Amino acid sequence: MAEIHRLADVQSDMIGEGTRVWQFVTILAGARIGKGCNICANCFIERDVVIGDNVTIKSGVYLWDGTRLADEVFVGPNATFTNDPLPRSKQYPEAFQGITVERGASIGANATILPGVVIGEGAMIGAGSVVTRDVPARAVVIGNPARVIRYVD
């Protein structure tokens, strides 16, 4: 059974066993969250979001429609995910572009991930980086725009 803080607003019934949801988190109906996850305070998860098992999402992270996080992903505090490449007020795209984060990848605090990006298995995104294109598996990227500085063995 999931452990949900009494001050969280959880509308989804698809939350895995052993997942902890902290205060002031909103999870909309339809979102799917795996087992053993930790969703820290002040997070927002939209309807068309899929989160694998053993994922950690630190405080201040908003996951928008189309986001996919595989097993054992770490998302640092205030990392920013986007899903609309040309946002305008009250003008919506025909379809939102999701972000895919593959197994075991880590995203540092305050990183920004642009729509449609795939972050490869085991990759590491440095704090404050702006990810504008796909990141290869096991790559370590930093900067704006984020660039590969090395690979994790």
mmCIF file of C-alpha atoms in Angstrom:
data_model
loop_
_atom_site.group_PDB
_atom_site.id
_atom_site.type_symbol
_atom_site.label_atom_id
_atom_site.label_comp_id
_atom_site.label_asym_id
_atom_site.label_seq_id
_atom_site.Cartn_x
_atom_site.Cartn_y
_atom_site.Cartn_z
ATOM 1 C CA MET A 1 0.000 0.000 0.000
ATOM 2 C CA ALA A 2 1.198 3.527 -0.806
ATOM 3 C CA GLU A 3 1.782 6.009 2.005
ATOM 4 C CA ILE A 4 0.025 9.276 1.154
ATOM 5 C CA HIS A 5 0.345 12.360 3.348
ATOM 6 C CA ARG A 6 -3.019 13.714 4.505
ATOM 7 C CA LEU A 7 -2.249 17.090 2.847
ATOM 8 C CA ALA A 8 -1.616 15.570 -0.599
ATOM 9 C CA ASP A 9 -4.263 15.650 -3.346
ATOM 10 C CA VAL A 10 -4.053 12.234 -4.997
ATOM 11 C CA GLN A 11 -6.739 11.567 -7.619
ATOM 12 C CA SER A 12 -5.065 8.555 -9.262
ATOM 13 C CA ASP A 13 -5.670 5.016 -8.046
ATOM 14 C CA MET A 14 -2.605 3.709 -9.925
ATOM 15 C CA ILE A 15 0.107 4.170 -7.297
ATOM 16 C CA GLY A 16 2.381 1.260 -6.486
ATOM 17 C CA GLU A 17 2.980 -0.434 -3.178
ATOM 18 C CA GLY A 18 5.526 1.213 -0.918
ATOM 19 C CA THR A 19 5.427 4.576 -2.726
ATOM 20 C CA ARG A 20 5.513 7.616 -0.453
ATOM 21 C CA VAL A 21 3.696 10.817 -1.429
ATOM 22 C CA TRP A 22 4.476 13.845 0.726
ATOM 23 C CA GLN A 23 2.496 16.970 1.597
ATOM 24 C CA PHE A 24 1.241 19.440 -1.004
ATOM 25 C CA VAL A 25 1.669 16.985 -3.877
ATOM 26 C CA THR A 26 -1.028 16.859 -6.565
ATOM 27 C CA ILE A 27 -1.384 13.722 -8.681
ATOM 28 C CA LEU A 28 -4.153 13.843 -11.279
ATOM 29 C CA ALA A 29 -6.374 10.910 -12.237
ATOM 30 C CA GLY A 30 -4.761 8.699 -14.858
ATOM 31 C CA ALA A 31 -1.159 9.161 -13.713
ATOM 32 C CA ARG A 32 0.637 5.846 -13.169
ATOM 33 C CA ILE A 33 3.311 5.598 -10.475
ATOM 34 C CA GLY A 34 5.295 2.449 -9.747
ATOM 35 C CA LYS A 35 6.362 0.723 -6.545
ATOM 36 C CA GLY A 36 8.811 2.085 -3.999
ATOM 37 C CA CYS A 37 8.841 5.659 -5.299
ATOM 38 C CA ASN A 38 9.377 8.812 -3.232
ATOM 39 C CA ILE A 39 7.420 11.882 -4.399
ATOM 40 C CA CYS A 40 8.613 14.785 -2.234
ATOM 41 C CA ALA A 41 6.629 17.856 -1.172
ATOM 42 C CA ASN A 42 5.235 20.410 -3.615
ATOM 43 C CA CYS A 43 5.234 18.261 -6.764
ATOM 44 C CA PHE A 44 2.590 18.146 -9.494
ATOM 45 C CA ILE A 45 1.948 15.138 -11.754
ATOM 46 C CA GLU A 46 -0.431 15.435 -14.708
ATOM 47 C CA ARG A 47 -2.768 12.733 -16.109
ATOM 48 C CA ASP A 48 -0.660 11.263 -18.918
ATOM 49 C CA VAL A 49 2.484 10.626 -16.861
ATOM 50 C CA VAL A 50 4.059 7.224 -16.286
ATOM 51 C CA ILE A 51 6.627 6.714 -13.529
ATOM 52 C CA GLY A 52 8.476 3.417 -13.040
ATOM 53 C CA ASP A 53 9.564 1.684 -9.835
ATOM 54 C CA ASN A 54 12.008 3.083 -7.251
ATOM 55 C CA VAL A 55 11.945 6.608 -8.678
ATOM 56 C CA THR A 56 12.826 9.620 -6.521
ATOM 57 C CA ILE A 57 11.273 12.975 -7.381
ATOM 58 C CA LYS A 58 12.518 15.771 -5.147
ATOM 59 C CA SER A 59 10.512 18.855 -4.172
ATOM 60 C CA GLY A 60 9.226 21.392 -6.671
ATOM 61 C CA VAL A 61 9.080 19.146 -9.745
ATOM 62 C CA TYR A 62 6.131 19.331 -12.163
ATOM 63 C CA LEU A 63 5.630 16.459 -14.600
ATOM 64 C CA TRP A 64 3.432 17.329 -17.588
ATOM 65 C CA ASP A 65 1.445 15.116 -19.961
ATOM 66 C CA GLY A 66 3.637 12.799 -22.016
ATOM 67 C CA THR A 67 6.431 12.488 -19.447
ATOM 68 C CA ARG A 68 7.834 8.975 -18.986
ATOM 69 C CA LEU A 69 10.291 8.121 -16.198
ATOM 70 C CA ALA A 70 11.699 4.588 -16.206
ATOM 71 C CA ASP A 71 12.739 2.593 -13.128
ATOM 72 C CA GLU A 72 15.334 3.990 -10.697
ATOM 73 C CA VAL A 73 15.330 7.539 -12.098
ATOM 74 C CA PHE A 74 16.352 10.419 -9.809
ATOM 75 C CA VAL A 75 14.931 13.915 -10.401
ATOM 76 C CA GLY A 76 16.547 16.687 -8.348
ATOM 77 C CA PRO A 77 14.738 19.591 -6.716
ATOM 78 C CA ASN A 78 13.057 22.101 -9.008
ATOM 79 C CA ALA A 79 14.062 20.335 -12.221
ATOM 80 C CA THR A 80 11.837 21.667 -14.998
ATOM 81 C CA PHE A 81 10.146 19.452 -17.558
ATOM 82 C CA THR A 82 8.406 21.009 -20.578
ATOM 83 C CA ASN A 83 6.050 19.604 -23.221
ATOM 84 C CA ASP A 84 5.167 22.481 -25.556
ATOM 85 C CA PRO A 85 7.940 23.750 -27.870
ATOM 86 C CA LEU A 86 6.090 26.972 -28.776
ATOM 87 C CA PRO A 87 3.929 27.900 -25.784
ATOM 88 C CA ARG A 88 1.355 30.654 -26.147
ATOM 89 C CA SER A 89 -1.427 31.616 -23.788
ATOM 90 C CA LYS A 90 -4.675 29.802 -24.675
ATOM 91 C CA GLN A 91 -3.119 28.325 -27.861
ATOM 92 C CA TYR A 92 -2.504 24.594 -27.492
ATOM 93 C CA PRO A 93 -0.625 22.224 -29.799
ATOM 94 C CA GLU A 94 -2.454 19.315 -31.433
ATOM 95 C CA ALA A 95 -0.304 17.006 -29.296
ATOM 96 C CA PHE A 96 2.143 17.616 -26.478
ATOM 97 C CA GLN A 97 5.715 16.368 -26.859
ATOM 98 C CA GLY A 98 6.673 14.180 -23.944
ATOM 99 C CA ILE A 99 10.052 13.667 -22.338
ATOM 100 C CA THR A 100 11.441 10.175 -21.795
ATOM 101 C CA VAL A 101 13.994 9.453 -19.064
ATOM 102 C CA GLU A 102 15.415 5.953 -19.294
ATOM 103 C CA ARG A 103 16.358 3.581 -16.463
ATOM 104 C CA GLY A 104 18.781 4.816 -13.821
ATOM 105 C CA ALA A 105 19.258 8.323 -15.210
ATOM 106 C CA SER A 106 19.761 11.253 -12.798
ATOM 107 C CA ILE A 107 18.681 14.846 -13.330
ATOM 108 C CA GLY A 108 20.317 17.525 -11.200
ATOM 109 C CA ALA A 109 18.599 20.368 -9.374
ATOM 110 C CA ASN A 110 17.175 23.176 -11.511
ATOM 111 C CA ALA A 111 17.936 21.436 -14.817
ATOM 112 C CA THR A 112 15.538 22.256 -17.659
ATOM 113 C CA ILE A 113 14.500 19.551 -20.115
ATOM 114 C CA LEU A 114 12.952 20.688 -23.418
ATOM 115 C CA PRO A 115 10.060 18.884 -25.139
ATOM 116 C CA GLY A 116 10.649 15.642 -27.017
ATOM 117 C CA VAL A 117 14.028 14.891 -25.429
ATOM 118 C CA VAL A 118 15.111 11.345 -24.544
ATOM 119 C CA ILE A 119 17.606 10.984 -21.701
ATOM 120 C CA GLY A 120 19.463 7.697 -22.060
ATOM 121 C CA GLU A 121 19.907 4.913 -19.535
ATOM 122 C CA GLY A 122 22.240 5.825 -16.670
ATOM 123 C CA ALA A 123 22.868 9.363 -17.985
ATOM 124 C CA MET A 124 23.557 12.231 -15.578
ATOM 125 C CA ILE A 125 22.300 15.777 -16.130
ATOM 126 C CA GLY A 126 24.269 18.422 -14.225
ATOM 127 C CA ALA A 127 22.500 20.888 -11.958
ATOM 128 C CA GLY A 128 21.213 23.926 -13.833
ATOM 129 C CA SER A 129 21.796 22.411 -17.276
ATOM 130 C CA VAL A 130 19.444 23.101 -20.183
ATOM 131 C CA VAL A 131 18.883 19.909 -22.166
ATOM 132 C CA THR A 132 17.910 20.803 -25.735
ATOM 133 C CA ARG A 133 18.529 17.437 -27.454
ATOM 134 C CA ASP A 134 18.725 13.723 -26.691
ATOM 135 C CA VAL A 135 21.348 12.559 -24.194
ATOM 136 C CA PRO A 136 23.169 9.269 -24.907
ATOM 137 C CA ALA A 137 23.184 6.422 -22.395
ATOM 138 C CA ARG A 138 25.693 6.909 -19.549
ATOM 139 C CA ALA A 139 26.631 10.423 -20.740
ATOM 140 C CA VAL A 140 27.312 13.191 -18.229
ATOM 141 C CA VAL A 141 26.075 16.525 -19.578
ATOM 142 C CA ILE A 142 26.386 20.059 -18.240
ATOM 143 C CA GLY A 143 25.786 23.626 -19.377
ATOM 144 C CA ASN A 144 23.461 25.657 -21.556
ATOM 145 C CA PRO A 145 22.940 24.047 -23.928
ATOM 146 C CA ALA A 146 23.924 20.823 -22.186
ATOM 147 C CA ARG A 147 26.911 19.063 -23.754
ATOM 148 C CA VAL A 148 28.619 15.750 -23.047
ATOM 149 C CA ILE A 149 31.699 16.122 -20.850
ATOM 150 C CA ARG A 150 32.339 12.419 -20.193
ATOM 151 C CA TYR A 151 30.695 9.028 -19.778
ATOM 152 C CA VAL A 152 29.897 7.076 -16.621
ATOM 153 C CA ASP A 153 31.574 3.644 -16.497
#
